[in-house]
PDB file of C-alpha atoms in Angstrom:
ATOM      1  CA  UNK A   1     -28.295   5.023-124.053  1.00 72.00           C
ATOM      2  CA  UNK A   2     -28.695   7.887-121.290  1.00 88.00           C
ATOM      3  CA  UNK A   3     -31.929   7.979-119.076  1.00 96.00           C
ATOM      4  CA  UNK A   4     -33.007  11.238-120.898  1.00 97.00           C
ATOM      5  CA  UNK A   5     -33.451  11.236-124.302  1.00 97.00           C
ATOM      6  CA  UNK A   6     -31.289  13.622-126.152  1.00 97.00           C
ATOM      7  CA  UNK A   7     -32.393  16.584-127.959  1.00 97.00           C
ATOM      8  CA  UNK A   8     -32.120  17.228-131.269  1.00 97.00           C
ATOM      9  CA  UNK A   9     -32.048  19.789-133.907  1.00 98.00           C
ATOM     10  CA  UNK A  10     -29.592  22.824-134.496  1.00 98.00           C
ATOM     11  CA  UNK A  11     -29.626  23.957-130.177  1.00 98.00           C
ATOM     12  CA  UNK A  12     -27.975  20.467-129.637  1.00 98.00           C
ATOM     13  CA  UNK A  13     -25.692  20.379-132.642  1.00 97.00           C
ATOM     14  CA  UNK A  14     -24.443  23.729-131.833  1.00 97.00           C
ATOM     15  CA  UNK A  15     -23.815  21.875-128.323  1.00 97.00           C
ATOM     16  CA  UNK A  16     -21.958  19.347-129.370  1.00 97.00           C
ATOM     17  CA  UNK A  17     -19.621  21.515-131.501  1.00 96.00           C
ATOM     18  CA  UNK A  18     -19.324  23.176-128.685  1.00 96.00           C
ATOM     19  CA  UNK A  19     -17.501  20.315-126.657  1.00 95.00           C
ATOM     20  CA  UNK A  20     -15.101  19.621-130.044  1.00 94.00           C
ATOM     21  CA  UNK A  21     -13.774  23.123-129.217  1.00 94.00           C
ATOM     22  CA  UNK A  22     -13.691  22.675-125.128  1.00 91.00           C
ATOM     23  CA  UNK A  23     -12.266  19.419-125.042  1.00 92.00           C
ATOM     24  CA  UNK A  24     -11.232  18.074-128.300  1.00 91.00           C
ATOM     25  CA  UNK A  25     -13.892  16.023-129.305  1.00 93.00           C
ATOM     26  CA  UNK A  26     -17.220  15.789-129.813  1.00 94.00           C
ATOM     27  CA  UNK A  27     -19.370  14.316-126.599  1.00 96.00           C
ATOM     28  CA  UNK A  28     -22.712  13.440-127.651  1.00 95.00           C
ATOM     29  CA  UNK A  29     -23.809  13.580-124.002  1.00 96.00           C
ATOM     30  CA  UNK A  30     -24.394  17.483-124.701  1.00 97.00           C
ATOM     31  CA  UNK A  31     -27.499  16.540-126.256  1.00 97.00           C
ATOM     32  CA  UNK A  32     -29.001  15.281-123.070  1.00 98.00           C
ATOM     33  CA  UNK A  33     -28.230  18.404-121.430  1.00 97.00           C
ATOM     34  CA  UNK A  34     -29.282  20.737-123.819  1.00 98.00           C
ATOM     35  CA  UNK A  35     -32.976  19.078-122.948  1.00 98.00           C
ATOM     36  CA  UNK A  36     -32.578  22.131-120.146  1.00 98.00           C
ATOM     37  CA  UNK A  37     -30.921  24.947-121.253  1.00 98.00           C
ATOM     38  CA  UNK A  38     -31.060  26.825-118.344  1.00 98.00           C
ATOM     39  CA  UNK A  39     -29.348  23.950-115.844  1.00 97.00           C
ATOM     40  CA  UNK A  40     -26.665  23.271-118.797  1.00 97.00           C
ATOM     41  CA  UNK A  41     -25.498  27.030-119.298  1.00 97.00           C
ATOM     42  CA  UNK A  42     -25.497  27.168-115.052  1.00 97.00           C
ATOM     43  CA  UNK A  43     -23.747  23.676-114.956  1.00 97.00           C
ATOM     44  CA  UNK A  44     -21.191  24.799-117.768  1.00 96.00           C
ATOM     45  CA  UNK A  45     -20.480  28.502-116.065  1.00 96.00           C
ATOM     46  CA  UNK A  46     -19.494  26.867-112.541  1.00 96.00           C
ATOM     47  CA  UNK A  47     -17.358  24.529-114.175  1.00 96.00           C
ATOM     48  CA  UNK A  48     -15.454  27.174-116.231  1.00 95.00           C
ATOM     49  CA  UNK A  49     -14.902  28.987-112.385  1.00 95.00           C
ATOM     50  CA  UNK A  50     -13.813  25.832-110.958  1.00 95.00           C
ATOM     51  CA  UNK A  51     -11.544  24.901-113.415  1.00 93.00           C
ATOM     52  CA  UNK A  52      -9.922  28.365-113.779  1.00 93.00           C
ATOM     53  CA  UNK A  53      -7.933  27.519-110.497  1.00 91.00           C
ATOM     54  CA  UNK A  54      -4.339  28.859-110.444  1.00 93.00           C
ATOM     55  CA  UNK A  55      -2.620  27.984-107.553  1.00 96.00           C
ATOM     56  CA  UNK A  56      -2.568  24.180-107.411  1.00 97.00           C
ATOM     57  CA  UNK A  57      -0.681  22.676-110.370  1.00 97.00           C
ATOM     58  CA  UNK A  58      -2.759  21.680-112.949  1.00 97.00           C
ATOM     59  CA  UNK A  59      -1.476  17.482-113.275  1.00 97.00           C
ATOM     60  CA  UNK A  60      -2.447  17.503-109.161  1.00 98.00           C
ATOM     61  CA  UNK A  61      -6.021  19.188-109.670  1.00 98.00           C
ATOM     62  CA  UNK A  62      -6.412  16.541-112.696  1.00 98.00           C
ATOM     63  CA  UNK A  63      -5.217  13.827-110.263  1.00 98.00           C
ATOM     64  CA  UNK A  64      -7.682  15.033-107.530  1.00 98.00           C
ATOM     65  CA  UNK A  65     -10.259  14.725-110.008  1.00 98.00           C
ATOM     66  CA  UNK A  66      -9.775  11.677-111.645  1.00 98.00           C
ATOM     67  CA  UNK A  67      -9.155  10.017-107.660  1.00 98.00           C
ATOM     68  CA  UNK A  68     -12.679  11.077-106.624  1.00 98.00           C
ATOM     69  CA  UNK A  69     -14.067   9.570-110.254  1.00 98.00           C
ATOM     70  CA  UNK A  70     -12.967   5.984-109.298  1.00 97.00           C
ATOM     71  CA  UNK A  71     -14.328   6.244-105.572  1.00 97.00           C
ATOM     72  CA  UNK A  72     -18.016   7.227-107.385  1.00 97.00           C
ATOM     73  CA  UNK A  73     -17.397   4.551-110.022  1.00 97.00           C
ATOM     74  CA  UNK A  74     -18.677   7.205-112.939  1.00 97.00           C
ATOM     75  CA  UNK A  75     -17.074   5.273-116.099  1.00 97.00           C
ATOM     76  CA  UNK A  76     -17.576   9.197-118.319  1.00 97.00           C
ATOM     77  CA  UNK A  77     -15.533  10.656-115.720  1.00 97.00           C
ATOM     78  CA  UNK A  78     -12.912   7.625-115.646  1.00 98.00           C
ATOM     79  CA  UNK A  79     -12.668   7.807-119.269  1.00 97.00           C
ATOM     80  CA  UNK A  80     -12.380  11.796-120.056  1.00 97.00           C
ATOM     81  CA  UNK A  81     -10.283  12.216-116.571  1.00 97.00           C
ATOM     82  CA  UNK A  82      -7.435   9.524-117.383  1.00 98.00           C
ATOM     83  CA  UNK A  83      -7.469  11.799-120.663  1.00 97.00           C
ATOM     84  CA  UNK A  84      -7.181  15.283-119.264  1.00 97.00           C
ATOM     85  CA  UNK A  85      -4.752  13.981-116.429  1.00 97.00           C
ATOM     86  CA  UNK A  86      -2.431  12.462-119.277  1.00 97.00           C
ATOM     87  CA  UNK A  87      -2.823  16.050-120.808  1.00 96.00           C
ATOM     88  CA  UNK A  88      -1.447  17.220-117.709  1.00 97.00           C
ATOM     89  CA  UNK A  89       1.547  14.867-117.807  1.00 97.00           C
ATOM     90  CA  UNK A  90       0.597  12.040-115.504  1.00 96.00           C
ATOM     91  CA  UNK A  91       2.020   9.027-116.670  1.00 96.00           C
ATOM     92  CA  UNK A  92      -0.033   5.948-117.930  1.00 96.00           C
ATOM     93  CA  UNK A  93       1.652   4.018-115.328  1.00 97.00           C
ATOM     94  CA  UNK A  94       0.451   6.120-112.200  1.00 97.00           C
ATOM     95  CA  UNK A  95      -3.529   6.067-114.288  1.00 97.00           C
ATOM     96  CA  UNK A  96      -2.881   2.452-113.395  1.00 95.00           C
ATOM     97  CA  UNK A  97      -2.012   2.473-110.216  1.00 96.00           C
ATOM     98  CA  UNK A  98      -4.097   5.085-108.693  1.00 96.00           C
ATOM     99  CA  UNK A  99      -6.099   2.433-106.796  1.00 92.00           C
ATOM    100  CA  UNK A 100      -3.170   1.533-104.879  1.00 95.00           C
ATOM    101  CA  UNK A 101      -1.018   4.977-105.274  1.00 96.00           C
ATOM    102  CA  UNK A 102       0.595   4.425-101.359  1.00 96.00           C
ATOM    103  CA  UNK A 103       1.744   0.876-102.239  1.00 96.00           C
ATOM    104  CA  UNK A 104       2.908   1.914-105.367  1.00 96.00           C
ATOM    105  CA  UNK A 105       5.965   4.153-104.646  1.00 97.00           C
ATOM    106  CA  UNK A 106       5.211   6.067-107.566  1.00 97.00           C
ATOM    107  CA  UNK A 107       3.902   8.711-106.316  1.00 98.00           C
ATOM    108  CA  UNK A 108       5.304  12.204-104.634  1.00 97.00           C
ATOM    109  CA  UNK A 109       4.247  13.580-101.341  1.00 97.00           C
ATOM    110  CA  UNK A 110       2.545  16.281-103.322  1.00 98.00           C
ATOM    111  CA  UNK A 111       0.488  13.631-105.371  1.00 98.00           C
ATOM    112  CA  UNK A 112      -0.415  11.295-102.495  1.00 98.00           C
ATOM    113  CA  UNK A 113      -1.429  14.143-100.207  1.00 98.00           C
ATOM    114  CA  UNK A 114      -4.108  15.168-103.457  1.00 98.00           C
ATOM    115  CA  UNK A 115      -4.814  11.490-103.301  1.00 98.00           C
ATOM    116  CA  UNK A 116      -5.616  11.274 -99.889  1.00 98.00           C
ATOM    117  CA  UNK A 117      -8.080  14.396 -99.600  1.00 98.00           C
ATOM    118  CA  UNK A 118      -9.492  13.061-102.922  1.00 98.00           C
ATOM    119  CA  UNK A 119     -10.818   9.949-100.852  1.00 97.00           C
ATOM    120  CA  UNK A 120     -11.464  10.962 -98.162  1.00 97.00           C
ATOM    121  CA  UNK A 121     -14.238  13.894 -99.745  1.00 97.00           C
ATOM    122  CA  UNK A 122     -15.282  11.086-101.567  1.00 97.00           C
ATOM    123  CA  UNK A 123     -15.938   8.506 -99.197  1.00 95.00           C
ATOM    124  CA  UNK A 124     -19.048   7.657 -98.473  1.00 92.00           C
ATOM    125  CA  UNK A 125     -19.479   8.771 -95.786  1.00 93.00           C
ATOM    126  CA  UNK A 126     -16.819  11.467 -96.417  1.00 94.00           C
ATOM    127  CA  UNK A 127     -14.261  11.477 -93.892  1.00 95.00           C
ATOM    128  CA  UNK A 128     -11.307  14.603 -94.462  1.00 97.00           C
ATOM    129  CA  UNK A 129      -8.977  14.332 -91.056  1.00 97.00           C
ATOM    130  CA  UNK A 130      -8.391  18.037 -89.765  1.00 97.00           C
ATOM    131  CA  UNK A 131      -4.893  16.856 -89.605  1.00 97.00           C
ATOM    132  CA  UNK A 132      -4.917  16.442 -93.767  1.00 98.00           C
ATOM    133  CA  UNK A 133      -6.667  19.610 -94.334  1.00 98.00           C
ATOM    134  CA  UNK A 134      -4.270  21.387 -92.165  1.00 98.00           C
ATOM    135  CA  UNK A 135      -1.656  19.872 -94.983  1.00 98.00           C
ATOM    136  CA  UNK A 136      -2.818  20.879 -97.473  1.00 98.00           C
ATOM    137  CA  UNK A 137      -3.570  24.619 -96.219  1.00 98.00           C
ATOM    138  CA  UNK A 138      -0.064  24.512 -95.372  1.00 98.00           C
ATOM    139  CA  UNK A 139       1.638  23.152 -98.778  1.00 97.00           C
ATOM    140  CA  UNK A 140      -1.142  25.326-100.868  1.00 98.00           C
ATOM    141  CA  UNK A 141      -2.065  28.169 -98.973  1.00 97.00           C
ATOM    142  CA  UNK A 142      -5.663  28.777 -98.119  1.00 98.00           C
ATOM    143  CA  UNK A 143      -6.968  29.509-101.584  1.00 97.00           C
ATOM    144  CA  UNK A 144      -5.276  26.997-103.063  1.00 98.00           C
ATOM    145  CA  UNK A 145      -6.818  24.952-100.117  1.00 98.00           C
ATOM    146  CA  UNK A 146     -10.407  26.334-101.164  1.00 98.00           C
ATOM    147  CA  UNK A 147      -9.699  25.525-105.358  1.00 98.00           C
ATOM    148  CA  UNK A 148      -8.506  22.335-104.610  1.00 98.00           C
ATOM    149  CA  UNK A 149     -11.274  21.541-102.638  1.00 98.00           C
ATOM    150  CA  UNK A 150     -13.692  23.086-105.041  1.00 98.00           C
ATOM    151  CA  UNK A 151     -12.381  20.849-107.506  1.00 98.00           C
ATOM    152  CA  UNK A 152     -12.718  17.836-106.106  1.00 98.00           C
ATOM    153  CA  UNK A 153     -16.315  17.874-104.890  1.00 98.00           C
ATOM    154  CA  UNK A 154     -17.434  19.379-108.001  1.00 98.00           C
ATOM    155  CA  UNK A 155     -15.895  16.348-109.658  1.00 98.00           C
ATOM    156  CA  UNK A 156     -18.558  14.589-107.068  1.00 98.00           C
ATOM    157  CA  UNK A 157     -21.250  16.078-108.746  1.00 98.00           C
ATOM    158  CA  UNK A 158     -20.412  15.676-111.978  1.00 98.00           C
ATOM    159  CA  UNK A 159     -19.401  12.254-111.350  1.00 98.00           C
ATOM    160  CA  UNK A 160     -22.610  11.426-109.654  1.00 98.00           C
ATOM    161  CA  UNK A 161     -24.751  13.098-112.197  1.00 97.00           C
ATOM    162  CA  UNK A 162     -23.818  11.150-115.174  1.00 98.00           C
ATOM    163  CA  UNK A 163     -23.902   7.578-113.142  1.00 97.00           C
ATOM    164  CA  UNK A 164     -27.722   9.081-112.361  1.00 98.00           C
ATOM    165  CA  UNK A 165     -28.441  10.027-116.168  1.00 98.00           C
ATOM    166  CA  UNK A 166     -26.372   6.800-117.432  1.00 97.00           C
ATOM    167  CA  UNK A 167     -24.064   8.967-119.549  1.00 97.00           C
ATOM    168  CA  UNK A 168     -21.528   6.766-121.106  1.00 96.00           C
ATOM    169  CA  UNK A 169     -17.547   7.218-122.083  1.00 97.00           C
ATOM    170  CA  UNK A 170     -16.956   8.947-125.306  1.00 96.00           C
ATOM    171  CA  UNK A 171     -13.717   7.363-126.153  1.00 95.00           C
ATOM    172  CA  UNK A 172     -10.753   9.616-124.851  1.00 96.00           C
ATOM    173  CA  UNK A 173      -9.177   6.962-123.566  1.00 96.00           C
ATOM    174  CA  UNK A 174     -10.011   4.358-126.204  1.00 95.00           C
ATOM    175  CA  UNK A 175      -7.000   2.165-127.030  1.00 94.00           C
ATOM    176  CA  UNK A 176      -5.172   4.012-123.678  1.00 96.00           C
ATOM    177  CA  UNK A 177      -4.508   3.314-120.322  1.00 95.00           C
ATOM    178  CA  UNK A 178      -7.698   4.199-117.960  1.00 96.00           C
ATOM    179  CA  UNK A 179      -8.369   4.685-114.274  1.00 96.00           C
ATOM    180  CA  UNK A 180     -10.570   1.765-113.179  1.00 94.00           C
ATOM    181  CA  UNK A 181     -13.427   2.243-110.500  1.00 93.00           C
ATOM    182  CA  UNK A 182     -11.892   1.454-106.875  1.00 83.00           C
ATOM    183  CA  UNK A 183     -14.119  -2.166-106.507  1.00 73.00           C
ATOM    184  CA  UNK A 184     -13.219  -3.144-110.257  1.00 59.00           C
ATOM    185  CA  UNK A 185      -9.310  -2.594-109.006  1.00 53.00           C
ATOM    186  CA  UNK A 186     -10.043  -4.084-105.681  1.00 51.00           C
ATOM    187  CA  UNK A 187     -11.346  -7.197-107.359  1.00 43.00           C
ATOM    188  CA  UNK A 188      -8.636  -7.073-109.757  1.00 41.00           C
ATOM    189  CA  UNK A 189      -6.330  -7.144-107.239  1.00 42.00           C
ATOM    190  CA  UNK A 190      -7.863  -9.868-104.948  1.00 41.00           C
ATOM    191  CA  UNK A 191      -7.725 -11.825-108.614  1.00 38.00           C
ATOM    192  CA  UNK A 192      -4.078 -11.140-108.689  1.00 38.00           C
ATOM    193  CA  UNK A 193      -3.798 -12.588-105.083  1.00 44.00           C
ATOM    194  CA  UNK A 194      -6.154 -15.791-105.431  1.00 39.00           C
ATOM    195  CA  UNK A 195      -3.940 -16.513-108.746  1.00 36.00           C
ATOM    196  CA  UNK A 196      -0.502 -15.986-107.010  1.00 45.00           C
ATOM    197  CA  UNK A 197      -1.588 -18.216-103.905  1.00 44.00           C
ATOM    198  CA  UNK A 198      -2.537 -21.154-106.212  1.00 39.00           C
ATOM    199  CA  UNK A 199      -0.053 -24.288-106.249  1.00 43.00           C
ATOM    200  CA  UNK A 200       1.894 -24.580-109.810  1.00 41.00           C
ATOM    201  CA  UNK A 201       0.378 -26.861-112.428  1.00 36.00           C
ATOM    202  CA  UNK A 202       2.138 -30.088-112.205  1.00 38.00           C
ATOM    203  CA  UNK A 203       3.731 -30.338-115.851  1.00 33.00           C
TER     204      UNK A 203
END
């Protein structure tokens, strides 16, 4: 249950039929912002102009994007971003190993360098080298530069909103592979470790 109560009535149906025909299903969570009509139609208009970017491939803007989701821990934007970045043709076996992409080997140049300006914006506090912004200026030219960057910190705020208003996952990834929040893969991993380091059950 969100922090705000949805709305109801024909506004917030009309909403949520909306969302069927944005995104491909319905997300309930439109009802809580259709409590404020004039925020949600703002909200909704920026992210139509952010997401309209054309000169960053779509599958690295989707990776950007579903990176800075796990660094804020926002399980909506974990969900409907391992969706949309599976729509883009990143493999379920990258979704998985996003939290240790370098390690990996799985990833291209291209990818990791998303990756790394992905953390690094969302770091808290953020931390963006001018040495990696000069990168990626030079592999996507300065307005690719400025949508890319766009992209990922309005990910931020969408992220950050929903862990604020409690909005939960609406199933795109049900029954898929999912991006996990960096400390749930961090403590995955240190299980992984603790497991590997113990001495074999004597049989």
């Amino acid at each position: 249950m969100s922090r705000i109560e949805p709305r109801t009535g024909a506004f917030a149906e009309l909403v949520v039929r909306g969302s069927k025909v944005s995104y491909g299903r319905r997300m309930d969570s439109g009802r809580v912002f259709a409590q404020h009509p004039r925020l949600m139609f703002d909200y909704l208009r920026f992210n139509r102009a952010v997401e309209r970017g054309k000169r960053v491939p779509k599958a690295l803007m989707e990776l950007g994007v579903l990176r800075a989701a796990t660094m804020v821990g926002c399980e909506f934007c974990m969900d409907i971003g391992s969706e949309f970045a599976r729509r883009a043709g990143l493999s379920d076996e990258k979704v998985m190993a996003l939290s240790r992409a370098h390690e990996s080997g799985l990833f291209s140049e291209d990818e990791l360098l998303v990756i790394d300006l992905a953390t690094g914006m969302s770091s808290t506090p953020g931390v963006v080298e001018e040495e990696l912004m000069d990168r990626v200026r030079e592999r996507f030219g300065v307005k690719g530069a400025l949508e890319l960057v766009h992209m990922i910190a309005w990910e931020n705020t969408r992220a950050r909103l929903n862990v604020a208003l409690d909005i939960a996952p609406e199933g795109f990834s049900a029954g898929k592979a999912c991006a996990v929040a960096l400390d749930d893969a961090a403590e995955v991993g240190a299980g992984r470790e603790r497991a590997e380091s113990l001495p074999p059950i004597a049989g």
